[in-house]
Amino acid sequence: MSIKLEHVNYIYSPGTAYEIHALKDVSLEIGEGQFIGLIGHTGSGKSTLVQHLNGLVKATSGHIYFHGEDIYSPGYDMRRLRSRVGLVFQYPEHQLFEIDVFTDVCFGPKNLGLTQKEVQLRAFEALRQVGFPEEYFYQSPFDLSGGQKRRAAIAGVLAMRPEVLILDEPTAGLDPRGRDEILDQIAKLKRETGITVVLVSHSMEDIARYVDRIIVMNRGSVMFDDIPRKVFGHVKELEAVGLAAPQVTYIMQALRDKGMAVHTDVTTLEEAEREILKALGK
Amino acid sequence: MLRDITLGQYYQAESVIHRLDPRVKLVGTILYIISLFLFDHFTGYVAAAVFLIIVIRLSGVPFRYMVKGMKAIVFLLLLTMVFNLFLTPGETLVQFWKLTITKEGLRIAIFMAIRLTFLIIGSSLMTLTTTPNNLTDGMEKLMNPLKKVKVPVHEIAMMMSIALRFIPILMEETDKIMKAQIARGADFESGNIVKKAKALVPLLVPLFVSAFRRANDLAMAMEARCYQGGEGRTKMKPLQYKKRDFLAYAYLGCYVGIVLLIRKIGILP
Ligand SMILES: Nc1ncnc2c1ncn2[C@@H]1O[C@H](COP(=O)(O)OP(=O)(O)OP(=O)(O)O)[C@@H](O)[C@H]1O
Ligand SMILES: [Mg+2]
């Protein structure tokens, strides 16, 4: 077990007309080495939730434990927590500030107080892990393309070598190819290092292919928390909250309605292909 | 954190004050501020306080909400008080070491504190009850005569409305960037002044970049919709005085009358 939330509530601007109950009694556990998809409609509280995981936002009520230790207990080392739970914000490219990409990526590890050599080593490794082209290492971060900026920003967090990597909509605003490249890179990183990953998204399509557990948020509460195929079984409920199952799930259902003997609980194209071939007897 | 500053923010509510024409509120605020500096008796401040309390009650903005906005300027207030308290020459009241508090100093310090508090509550009442758009509309209309002497009234109003519009956006942005850098281990709190100033670089650079990007986008969007300045531009909701506005002016007149009266006779010392 690495992160555990117990009855977490969070209210923005309490006591004013703008009061928003963003998280309602959220309890969940993020196990070591898991690949979790956090999904929900716009405004469902995903970003708020992930900011709790590294202590950036303090819950209005409830407890959060990291490796069994209450992070709200007095004297808890928040900075250490933040280096172990890396959070990549939505549109992270807006936080780049250094004169070149490499120096920017060094910012995180430098704040950890490492030696210069170690800092550079980590920055180099992180940039390589996200597939950042080496010829752009010493470019100004402001001259890069959207996808490259995104990679540089993710590397900036990875360079701290966190145990848990949280990505808040890492593919927002990217084209389909850029999206797939980034997600593939993250999946590869996960495979190679065994790091725990929480991937925030509002598209099932993106997530279905990679994660082994899906948490669905709706208006600040956890609605489903299960393996993908179980979650996609609730198509009607998902649609009611503005989400949808992946398209293959719909196709399989349509095929089944037409009388083909296929299982409908598939989540990826590959599975669907196998299932259809099987039904056709090939 | 940052968005707790209520100065200059609009507070959505249904009230007479909200519905008033912005010109009334502008004129009212200006007169009120002037009145604050006319008094040299405590009686005057009682009148000013009564007026302010009535308007606050009418506005439907919770008093607690306004006081929260005041927190930001407590320091300024204290500083002014301290300076006035110790540096005003006159009849000595208390003396210890090299510091003397004079009777005049005490008096001025208290006046100053009251004035500043009322001034800030009074003017934030205006921004709390008027949307930025309405406010600049009112300003443009009020300053219209100045066009004759070649003052770019429309441009000034437009700049103001854009600036006001950007305040909450930039605050939100600051909050976000700050959090993002803290997540990368940045430390904005500890260390001496030099270290703290240096720590601001990772915040300020992205903030400026984003401000310029937004300004650029906005300019583009305005041009794409054929914005060409104020010439021949009409309003969707032109400002028009209603009965309640004339009533408000009448009340305002009463207040000014009372103020002048108090100033003339000065009932109490
Ligand atoms: N800094 C803030 N101050 C006040 N309210 C906020 C703030 N940030 C978010 N909220 C509100 O809290 C709720 C949850 O927002 P959150 O950003 O967590 O949603 P989200 O699921 O990440 O949405 P999105 O998919 O659009 O990123 C929303 O109603 C939002 O308006
Ligand atoms: Mg979000």
Coordinates of C-alpha atoms and ligand atoms in Angstrom, one line a residue:
Chain A
M1 CA 0.0 0.0 0.0
S2 CA 1.4 3.4 -0.8
I3 CA -1.4 6.1 -0.6
K4 CA -4.6 5.7 1.3
L5 CA -7.4 8.3 1.5
E6 CA -10.0 8.1 4.3
H7 CA -13.3 10.1 4.0
V8 CA -11.6 13.0 2.4
N9 CA -13.8 16.1 1.9
Y10 CA -12.7 19.3 0.3
I11 CA -14.5 22.6 0.0
Y12 CA -13.3 25.6 -2.0
S13 CA -13.8 29.1 -0.5
P14 CA -15.9 27.8 2.4
G15 CA -18.3 30.3 3.9
T16 CA -18.6 32.5 0.8
A17 CA -21.1 32.6 -2.0
Y18 CA -18.6 30.7 -4.2
E19 CA -18.4 27.7 -1.9
I20 CA -17.9 24.5 -3.9
H21 CA -17.9 21.1 -2.3
A22 CA -15.3 19.6 -4.7
L23 CA -14.7 16.3 -2.9
K24 CA -17.3 14.4 -1.0
D25 CA -16.3 11.6 1.3
V26 CA -13.6 10.1 -0.9
S27 CA -12.0 6.9 0.3
L28 CA -9.6 4.9 -1.8
E29 CA -6.2 3.2 -1.8
I30 CA -3.5 3.4 -4.4
G31 CA -1.4 0.3 -4.3
E32 CA 2.3 0.1 -5.2
G33 CA 3.0 -0.5 -8.8
Q34 CA -0.6 0.0 -10.0
F35 CA -1.5 1.8 -13.2
I36 CA -4.7 3.7 -12.4
G37 CA -7.0 5.7 -14.6
L38 CA -8.9 8.5 -12.9
I39 CA -11.7 9.6 -15.0
G40 CA -14.7 11.9 -14.7
H41 CA -16.6 14.7 -16.4
T42 CA -15.3 18.3 -16.4
G43 CA -15.5 19.6 -12.9
S44 CA -16.0 16.3 -11.2
G45 CA -13.0 16.9 -8.9
K46 CA -10.2 15.0 -10.5
S47 CA -7.6 17.7 -10.4
T48 CA -8.7 18.6 -6.8
L49 CA -8.3 15.0 -5.8
V50 CA -4.8 14.5 -7.3
Q51 CA -3.6 17.7 -5.6
H52 CA -4.4 16.1 -2.3
L53 CA -2.2 13.1 -3.0
N54 CA 1.0 15.1 -2.6
G55 CA -0.3 17.5 0.0
L56 CA -0.6 20.6 -2.2
V57 CA -4.2 21.0 -1.0
K58 CA -5.2 20.2 2.5
A59 CA -8.4 18.3 2.9
T60 CA -11.2 20.1 4.8
S61 CA -11.8 16.9 6.6
G62 CA -10.5 13.3 6.4
H63 CA -7.1 11.6 6.5
I64 CA -4.5 10.7 3.9
Y65 CA -1.7 8.2 4.6
F66 CA 1.4 7.7 2.7
H67 CA 3.1 4.4 3.5
G68 CA 1.0 4.3 6.6
E69 CA 2.0 7.7 7.9
D70 CA -0.6 10.5 8.3
I71 CA 0.6 13.3 6.1
Y72 CA -1.4 15.8 8.1
S73 CA 0.4 14.9 11.4
P74 CA 2.5 17.7 12.8
G75 CA 6.1 17.8 11.6
Y76 CA 5.4 15.6 8.6
D77 CA 8.0 16.4 5.8
M78 CA 5.8 17.7 3.0
R79 CA 8.7 18.5 0.7
R80 CA 9.9 14.9 0.9
L81 CA 6.3 13.7 0.1
R82 CA 6.2 16.0 -2.9
S83 CA 9.4 14.5 -4.2
R84 CA 8.1 11.0 -3.8
V85 CA 4.7 11.7 -5.2
G86 CA 5.3 13.5 -8.5
L87 CA 2.4 15.5 -9.8
V88 CA 2.3 16.7 -13.4
F89 CA -0.3 19.5 -13.7
Q90 CA -2.8 20.0 -16.4
Y91 CA -1.1 22.0 -19.2
P92 CA 2.3 21.6 -17.5
E93 CA 4.1 23.4 -20.3
H94 CA 2.9 26.7 -18.6
Q95 CA 5.3 26.1 -15.8
L96 CA 8.5 26.1 -17.9
F97 CA 10.7 29.0 -17.1
E98 CA 14.4 28.3 -17.6
I99 CA 16.6 29.4 -20.5
D100 CA 16.8 25.9 -21.9
V101 CA 15.0 22.7 -21.5
F102 CA 17.8 20.8 -19.7
T103 CA 18.2 23.5 -17.0
D104 CA 14.4 23.5 -16.5
V105 CA 14.3 19.8 -16.0
C106 CA 17.2 20.2 -13.5
F107 CA 14.9 22.4 -11.3
G108 CA 13.2 19.6 -9.5
P109 CA 16.2 17.5 -8.6
K110 CA 18.2 20.6 -7.7
N111 CA 15.5 21.5 -5.1
L112 CA 16.1 18.1 -3.5
G113 CA 19.6 19.3 -2.7
L114 CA 21.5 16.7 -4.8
T115 CA 25.0 17.2 -6.1
Q116 CA 25.2 18.9 -9.5
K117 CA 26.4 15.7 -11.1
E118 CA 23.5 13.7 -9.8
V119 CA 21.1 16.5 -10.8
Q120 CA 22.3 16.4 -14.4
L121 CA 22.3 12.6 -14.5
R122 CA 18.7 12.5 -13.4
A123 CA 17.6 15.3 -15.8
F124 CA 19.3 13.5 -18.7
E125 CA 17.7 10.2 -17.8
A126 CA 14.2 11.8 -17.3
L127 CA 14.4 13.5 -20.7
R128 CA 15.4 10.2 -22.3
Q129 CA 12.6 8.4 -20.5
V130 CA 9.9 10.7 -22.0
G131 CA 11.5 10.4 -25.5
F132 CA 12.6 14.0 -25.7
P133 CA 14.8 14.4 -28.8
E134 CA 18.4 15.1 -27.7
E135 CA 19.0 17.9 -30.3
Y136 CA 16.5 20.1 -28.5
F137 CA 18.0 19.7 -25.0
Y138 CA 19.5 23.2 -25.1
Q139 CA 16.7 25.0 -26.8
S140 CA 14.6 27.5 -25.1
P141 CA 11.5 25.7 -23.7
F142 CA 9.3 28.4 -25.3
D143 CA 10.4 27.6 -28.8
L144 CA 9.2 24.0 -28.7
S145 CA 6.1 22.4 -30.2
G146 CA 3.2 21.6 -27.9
G147 CA 4.0 18.0 -27.6
Q148 CA 7.7 18.6 -26.9
K149 CA 6.9 21.2 -24.2
R150 CA 4.6 18.6 -22.6
R151 CA 7.4 16.0 -22.6
A152 CA 9.9 18.5 -21.1
A153 CA 7.4 19.3 -18.3
I154 CA 6.8 15.7 -17.6
A155 CA 10.5 15.1 -17.5
G156 CA 10.8 17.9 -15.0
V157 CA 8.7 15.9 -12.5
L158 CA 10.2 12.5 -13.4
A159 CA 13.7 13.9 -12.7
M160 CA 12.9 13.8 -9.0
R161 CA 12.5 10.0 -9.3
P162 CA 9.1 9.9 -7.7
E163 CA 7.6 6.5 -6.5
V164 CA 4.2 7.6 -7.7
L165 CA 3.7 9.6 -10.9
I166 CA 0.4 11.4 -11.3
L167 CA -0.4 12.9 -14.6
D168 CA -3.3 15.3 -14.8
E169 CA -4.7 15.1 -18.4
P170 CA -1.3 14.7 -20.0
T171 CA -2.8 14.6 -23.4
A172 CA -5.2 17.6 -23.2
G173 CA -4.9 19.7 -26.4
L174 CA -2.6 17.3 -28.3
D175 CA -3.4 15.7 -31.7
P176 CA -4.2 12.0 -31.8
R177 CA -0.6 11.1 -32.7
G178 CA 0.9 13.2 -30.0
R179 CA -1.5 11.8 -27.6
D180 CA -0.7 8.2 -28.4
E181 CA 3.0 8.9 -28.3
I182 CA 2.9 10.3 -24.9
L183 CA 0.6 7.6 -23.5
D184 CA 2.8 4.9 -25.0
Q185 CA 5.9 6.5 -23.5
I186 CA 4.2 6.5 -20.1
A187 CA 3.2 2.9 -20.4
K188 CA 6.7 2.0 -21.4
L189 CA 8.1 3.9 -18.4
K190 CA 5.7 2.0 -16.2
R191 CA 6.8 -1.3 -17.6
E192 CA 10.5 -0.6 -17.3
T193 CA 10.6 1.0 -13.8
G194 CA 7.5 -0.4 -12.1
I195 CA 6.6 3.1 -10.9
T196 CA 3.0 3.6 -9.7
V197 CA 1.1 5.7 -12.2
V198 CA -2.2 7.6 -11.9
L199 CA -3.5 8.9 -15.2
V200 CA -6.2 11.5 -15.1
S201 CA -8.4 11.8 -18.2
H202 CA -11.9 12.4 -19.3
S203 CA -11.7 10.1 -22.2
M204 CA -12.2 6.4 -21.7
E205 CA -10.7 5.7 -25.1
D206 CA -7.4 7.0 -23.9
I207 CA -7.3 5.1 -20.7
A208 CA -8.8 1.8 -21.5
R209 CA -5.8 0.6 -23.4
Y210 CA -3.3 1.1 -20.6
V211 CA -4.6 1.0 -17.1
D212 CA -5.4 -2.0 -14.9
R213 CA -7.9 -0.1 -12.7
I214 CA -10.3 2.7 -13.3
I215 CA -11.7 5.2 -10.7
V216 CA -14.7 7.1 -12.0
M217 CA -15.5 10.4 -10.3
N218 CA -18.8 12.1 -10.4
R219 CA -19.5 15.4 -8.8
G220 CA -16.8 14.9 -6.2
S221 CA -17.6 11.4 -5.3
V222 CA -16.1 8.1 -6.4
M223 CA -18.7 6.4 -8.6
F224 CA -16.9 3.2 -9.7
D225 CA -13.6 1.8 -8.7
D226 CA -12.8 -1.4 -10.5
I227 CA -10.9 -3.1 -13.3
P228 CA -11.7 -1.6 -16.7
R229 CA -14.0 -4.3 -18.1
K230 CA -16.2 -4.2 -15.0
V231 CA -16.4 -0.4 -15.1
F232 CA -17.4 -0.5 -18.8
G233 CA -20.2 -2.9 -18.0
H234 CA -22.0 0.1 -16.6
V235 CA -22.4 1.9 -19.9
K236 CA -25.8 3.4 -19.1
E237 CA -24.6 4.9 -15.8
L238 CA -21.4 6.2 -17.4
E239 CA -23.4 7.9 -20.2
A240 CA -25.7 9.4 -17.5
V241 CA -22.7 11.3 -16.1
G242 CA -21.4 12.5 -19.4
L243 CA -18.8 9.7 -20.0
A244 CA -18.8 6.8 -22.4
A245 CA -17.3 3.4 -22.8
P246 CA -14.7 2.9 -25.5
Q247 CA -16.1 2.6 -29.0
V248 CA -15.2 -1.1 -29.3
T249 CA -17.5 -1.8 -26.4
Y250 CA -20.3 -0.3 -28.4
I251 CA -19.5 -2.2 -31.5
M252 CA -19.4 -5.5 -29.7
Q253 CA -22.7 -4.7 -28.1
A254 CA -24.2 -3.9 -31.5
L255 CA -22.8 -7.2 -32.9
R256 CA -24.3 -9.1 -30.1
D257 CA -27.6 -7.4 -30.7
K258 CA -27.4 -8.6 -34.3
G259 CA -27.1 -12.1 -33.0
M260 CA -23.3 -12.7 -33.1
A261 CA -22.0 -14.8 -30.2
V262 CA -19.4 -12.4 -28.8
H263 CA -18.5 -11.2 -25.3
T264 CA -19.3 -7.5 -24.9
D265 CA -16.9 -6.8 -22.1
V266 CA -13.8 -6.2 -24.2
T267 CA -12.0 -2.9 -23.9
T268 CA -9.3 -2.8 -26.5
L269 CA -9.2 -3.2 -30.3
E270 CA -6.9 -6.3 -30.0
E271 CA -9.3 -8.0 -27.7
A272 CA -12.2 -7.2 -29.9
E273 CA -10.4 -8.6 -32.9
R274 CA -9.7 -11.9 -31.2
E275 CA -13.3 -12.1 -29.9
I276 CA -14.8 -11.5 -33.4
L277 CA -12.5 -14.0 -35.1
K278 CA -13.4 -16.5 -32.5
A279 CA -17.1 -15.9 -33.1
L280 CA -16.6 -16.3 -36.8
G281 CA -14.9 -19.6 -36.1
K282 CA -11.5 -18.6 -37.5
Chain B
M1 CA -5.1 31.4 -0.9
L2 CA -4.8 34.4 -3.3
R3 CA -8.4 34.5 -4.3
D4 CA -9.3 35.4 -0.7
I5 CA -8.4 38.9 -1.6
T6 CA -11.9 40.5 -2.2
L7 CA -10.6 43.9 -3.1
G8 CA -11.9 44.8 -6.5
Q9 CA -14.0 41.6 -7.0
Y10 CA -17.6 41.4 -7.9
Y11 CA -20.0 39.8 -5.5
Q12 CA -23.1 38.3 -7.1
A13 CA -26.3 39.2 -5.3
E14 CA -29.7 40.7 -5.8
S15 CA -30.0 44.1 -4.2
V16 CA -31.0 47.7 -4.8
I17 CA -27.4 48.7 -4.8
H18 CA -26.5 46.1 -7.4
R19 CA -29.2 47.4 -9.6
L20 CA -28.3 51.1 -9.4
D21 CA -26.8 52.8 -12.4
P22 CA -23.0 52.6 -12.2
R23 CA -22.7 56.3 -12.6
V24 CA -24.7 56.8 -9.4
K25 CA -22.3 54.5 -7.5
L26 CA -19.2 56.2 -9.0
V27 CA -20.4 59.7 -8.1
G28 CA -21.5 58.4 -4.7
T29 CA -18.1 56.8 -4.0
I30 CA -16.2 59.9 -5.0
L31 CA -18.4 62.1 -2.9
Y32 CA -18.1 59.8 0.0
I33 CA -14.3 59.7 -0.2
I34 CA -14.1 63.4 -0.4
S35 CA -16.4 63.7 2.6
L36 CA -14.1 61.5 4.7
F37 CA -11.4 64.1 4.3
L38 CA -13.6 67.0 5.2
F39 CA -14.1 66.1 8.8
D40 CA -12.0 67.0 11.7
H41 CA -14.5 66.0 14.3
F42 CA -15.6 62.6 15.5
T43 CA -19.2 63.5 14.9
G44 CA -18.6 63.5 11.2
Y45 CA -17.3 60.0 11.3
V46 CA -20.4 58.9 13.0
A47 CA -22.4 60.2 10.1
A48 CA -20.0 58.5 7.6
A49 CA -20.3 55.2 9.5
V50 CA -24.1 55.4 9.6
F51 CA -24.2 56.0 5.9
L52 CA -21.8 53.2 5.2
I53 CA -23.6 50.7 7.3
I54 CA -26.9 51.6 5.7
V55 CA -25.4 51.0 2.2
I56 CA -23.8 47.8 3.3
R57 CA -27.1 46.5 4.6
L58 CA -28.8 47.4 1.4
S59 CA -26.1 45.8 -0.7
G60 CA -26.6 42.3 0.5
V61 CA -22.9 41.6 0.6
P62 CA -22.1 39.8 3.9
F63 CA -20.0 42.1 6.2
R64 CA -17.8 39.1 7.0
Y65 CA -16.8 38.9 3.3
M66 CA -15.7 42.5 3.2
V67 CA -13.7 42.3 6.4
K68 CA -11.9 39.3 4.9
G69 CA -10.8 41.6 2.0
M70 CA -9.5 44.2 4.5
K71 CA -7.0 41.7 5.9
A72 CA -4.8 42.4 2.9
I73 CA -4.3 46.1 3.9
V74 CA -4.1 45.7 7.7
F75 CA -0.3 46.1 7.4
L76 CA -0.6 49.3 5.5
L77 CA -3.1 50.6 8.0
L78 CA -0.8 49.8 11.0
L79 CA 2.1 51.4 9.3
T80 CA 0.2 54.6 8.7
M81 CA -1.0 54.6 12.2
V82 CA 2.5 54.1 13.7
F83 CA 4.0 56.9 11.6
N84 CA 1.3 59.3 12.6
L85 CA 1.4 58.3 16.2
F86 CA 5.1 58.9 16.7
L87 CA 6.0 61.6 14.2
T88 CA 3.4 64.2 14.8
P89 CA 4.8 67.1 16.9
G90 CA 2.7 68.6 19.6
E91 CA 1.7 68.3 23.3
T92 CA 3.4 65.2 24.8
L93 CA 1.1 62.5 26.1
V94 CA 3.5 59.6 26.8
Q95 CA 7.2 59.4 26.5
F96 CA 9.5 56.5 26.7
W97 CA 13.1 56.3 25.4
K98 CA 13.3 58.5 22.3
L99 CA 9.7 57.9 21.3
T100 CA 7.0 60.4 22.1
I101 CA 3.3 60.1 21.6
T102 CA 1.6 63.4 21.3
K103 CA -2.0 64.2 21.8
E104 CA -2.2 65.5 18.2
G105 CA -0.4 62.3 17.0
L106 CA -2.9 60.1 18.7
R107 CA -5.8 62.1 17.2
I108 CA -4.4 62.0 13.7
A109 CA -3.5 58.3 13.9
I110 CA -7.1 57.4 14.9
F111 CA -8.5 59.7 12.2
M112 CA -6.2 58.2 9.6
A113 CA -7.2 54.7 10.5
I114 CA -10.9 55.5 10.4
R115 CA -10.5 57.3 7.1
L116 CA -8.5 54.5 5.5
T117 CA -10.9 51.8 6.7
F118 CA -14.0 53.7 5.5
L119 CA -12.3 54.6 2.3
I120 CA -11.4 51.0 1.4
I121 CA -14.7 49.6 2.5
G122 CA -16.6 52.3 0.7
S123 CA -14.7 51.8 -2.6
S124 CA -14.7 48.1 -2.4
L125 CA -18.5 48.3 -1.9
M126 CA -18.6 49.8 -5.3
T127 CA -16.6 47.1 -7.0
L128 CA -18.4 44.4 -5.0
T129 CA -21.8 45.5 -6.3
T130 CA -20.9 46.5 -9.9
T131 CA -19.6 44.2 -12.6
P132 CA -16.4 45.4 -14.2
N133 CA -18.2 45.9 -17.5
N134 CA -20.8 48.1 -15.9
L135 CA -18.2 50.0 -14.0
T136 CA -16.3 51.0 -17.1
D137 CA -19.4 51.7 -19.0
G138 CA -20.4 54.2 -16.2
M139 CA -16.9 55.7 -16.2
E140 CA -16.9 56.1 -20.0
K141 CA -20.3 57.8 -19.9
L142 CA -19.3 60.1 -17.0
M143 CA -16.0 61.2 -18.6
N144 CA -17.7 61.7 -22.0
P145 CA -17.4 65.5 -21.8
L146 CA -13.7 65.1 -21.7
K147 CA -13.6 63.9 -25.2
K148 CA -14.0 67.5 -26.3
V149 CA -10.5 68.2 -24.9
K150 CA -9.1 65.1 -26.7
V151 CA -9.0 62.7 -23.8
P152 CA -9.1 59.2 -25.2
V153 CA -12.1 58.3 -23.0
H154 CA -13.1 55.1 -24.7
E155 CA -9.6 53.7 -24.8
I156 CA -9.1 54.4 -21.1
A157 CA -12.4 52.7 -20.3
M158 CA -11.5 49.7 -22.4
M159 CA -8.1 49.4 -20.8
M160 CA -9.6 49.5 -17.4
S161 CA -12.2 46.9 -18.2
I162 CA -9.6 44.6 -19.6
A163 CA -7.3 45.1 -16.6
L164 CA -10.1 44.4 -14.2
R165 CA -11.2 41.4 -16.1
F166 CA -7.7 40.0 -15.9
I167 CA -7.2 40.3 -12.2
P168 CA -9.0 37.2 -11.2
I169 CA -7.6 35.3 -14.2
L170 CA -4.0 36.2 -13.3
M171 CA -4.6 35.3 -9.7
E172 CA -5.9 31.9 -10.6
E173 CA -2.9 31.5 -12.9
T174 CA -0.5 32.5 -10.1
D175 CA -2.1 30.0 -7.8
K176 CA -1.7 27.2 -10.4
I177 CA 1.9 28.0 -11.3
M178 CA 2.8 28.3 -7.7
K179 CA 1.4 24.9 -7.0
A180 CA 3.0 23.4 -10.0
Q181 CA 6.4 24.7 -8.9
I182 CA 5.9 23.6 -5.3
A183 CA 5.2 20.1 -6.7
R184 CA 8.7 20.3 -8.2
G185 CA 10.1 21.1 -4.8
A186 CA 10.2 24.9 -5.1
D187 CA 10.2 26.7 -1.8
F188 CA 8.5 30.1 -1.6
E189 CA 8.5 30.5 2.1
S190 CA 11.8 30.0 3.8
G191 CA 15.1 31.8 3.5
N192 CA 16.2 35.4 3.6
I193 CA 15.0 38.2 1.3
V194 CA 17.5 37.5 -1.5
K195 CA 16.6 33.8 -1.5
K196 CA 12.9 34.5 -1.5
A197 CA 13.3 37.0 -4.4
K198 CA 15.2 34.4 -6.3
A199 CA 12.6 31.8 -5.6
L200 CA 10.1 34.0 -7.3
V201 CA 11.7 33.6 -10.8
P202 CA 10.1 30.2 -11.5
L203 CA 6.7 31.9 -10.7
L204 CA 7.2 35.2 -12.4
V205 CA 8.6 34.0 -15.7
P206 CA 5.7 31.7 -16.5
L207 CA 3.3 34.3 -15.2
F208 CA 4.6 37.0 -17.6
V209 CA 4.7 34.6 -20.5
S210 CA 1.1 33.6 -19.8
A211 CA 0.0 37.3 -19.4
F212 CA 1.5 38.2 -22.8
R213 CA 0.0 35.1 -24.4
R214 CA -3.4 36.0 -23.1
A215 CA -3.0 39.7 -24.1
N216 CA -2.0 38.6 -27.6
D217 CA -5.0 36.2 -27.9
L218 CA -7.4 38.8 -26.7
A219 CA -6.1 41.4 -29.1
M220 CA -6.4 38.8 -31.9
A221 CA -10.0 37.9 -30.8
M222 CA -11.0 41.5 -30.7
E223 CA -9.6 42.3 -34.1
A224 CA -11.2 39.2 -35.5
R225 CA -14.5 40.6 -34.4
C226 CA -13.8 43.9 -36.1
Y227 CA -13.1 46.0 -33.0
Q228 CA -11.9 49.4 -34.1
G229 CA -12.1 51.6 -31.1
G230 CA -15.0 53.6 -29.8
E231 CA -16.0 55.4 -33.0
G232 CA -19.6 54.5 -33.9
R233 CA -19.7 51.7 -31.4
T234 CA -23.2 51.1 -29.9
K235 CA -24.0 49.4 -26.6
M236 CA -26.2 46.4 -26.2
K237 CA -27.5 47.8 -22.9
P238 CA -27.1 51.5 -23.0
L239 CA -27.0 53.1 -19.5
Q240 CA -30.2 54.9 -18.6
Y241 CA -31.2 56.5 -15.4
K242 CA -34.3 55.1 -13.7
K243 CA -36.4 56.5 -10.9
R244 CA -34.4 54.7 -8.3
D245 CA -31.2 56.3 -9.5
F246 CA -32.7 59.8 -9.1
L247 CA -33.8 58.7 -5.6
A248 CA -30.3 57.6 -4.8
Y249 CA -28.9 60.9 -6.0
A250 CA -31.4 62.6 -3.6
Y251 CA -30.2 60.5 -0.7
L252 CA -26.6 61.2 -1.6
G253 CA -27.5 64.9 -1.6
C254 CA -28.9 64.6 1.9
Y255 CA -25.7 62.9 3.0
V256 CA -23.6 65.7 1.5
G257 CA -25.9 68.2 3.2
I258 CA -25.5 66.6 6.6
V259 CA -21.7 66.4 6.1
L260 CA -21.5 70.1 5.3
L261 CA -23.7 71.0 8.2
I262 CA -21.6 69.0 10.7
R263 CA -18.5 70.6 9.3
K264 CA -20.0 74.0 9.8
I265 CA -21.1 73.6 13.4
G266 CA -18.9 70.7 14.6
I267 CA -21.2 69.5 17.4
L268 CA -18.6 67.7 19.5
P269 CA -14.9 68.3 19.8
Ligands
LIG1 N1 -9.0 27.0 -7.3 C1 -10.3 26.8 -7.2 N2 -11.2 27.6 -6.6 C2 -12.5 27.4 -6.5 N3 -13.1 26.4 -7.1 C3 -12.4 25.5 -7.8 C4 -10.9 25.7 -7.9 N4 -10.4 24.7 -8.6 C5 -11.5 23.9 -9.0 N5 -12.7 24.4 -8.5 C6 -14.0 23.8 -8.6 O1 -14.0 22.5 -8.0 C7 -14.7 21.6 -8.8 C8 -13.8 20.5 -9.2 O2 -12.8 21.0 -10.1 P1 -11.6 20.2 -10.6 O3 -10.6 21.1 -11.3 O4 -11.1 19.3 -9.6 O5 -12.3 19.3 -11.7 P2 -11.7 18.3 -12.8 O6 -12.4 17.0 -12.7 O7 -10.2 18.4 -12.8 O8 -12.2 19.0 -14.2 P3 -11.5 19.2 -15.6 O9 -11.7 17.9 -16.3 O10 -12.2 20.3 -16.3 O11 -10.0 19.4 -15.4 C9 -15.2 22.4 -10.0 O12 -16.6 22.7 -9.7 C10 -14.4 23.7 -10.0 O13 -15.2 24.7 -10.5
MG2 MG -8.7 19.0 -14.1

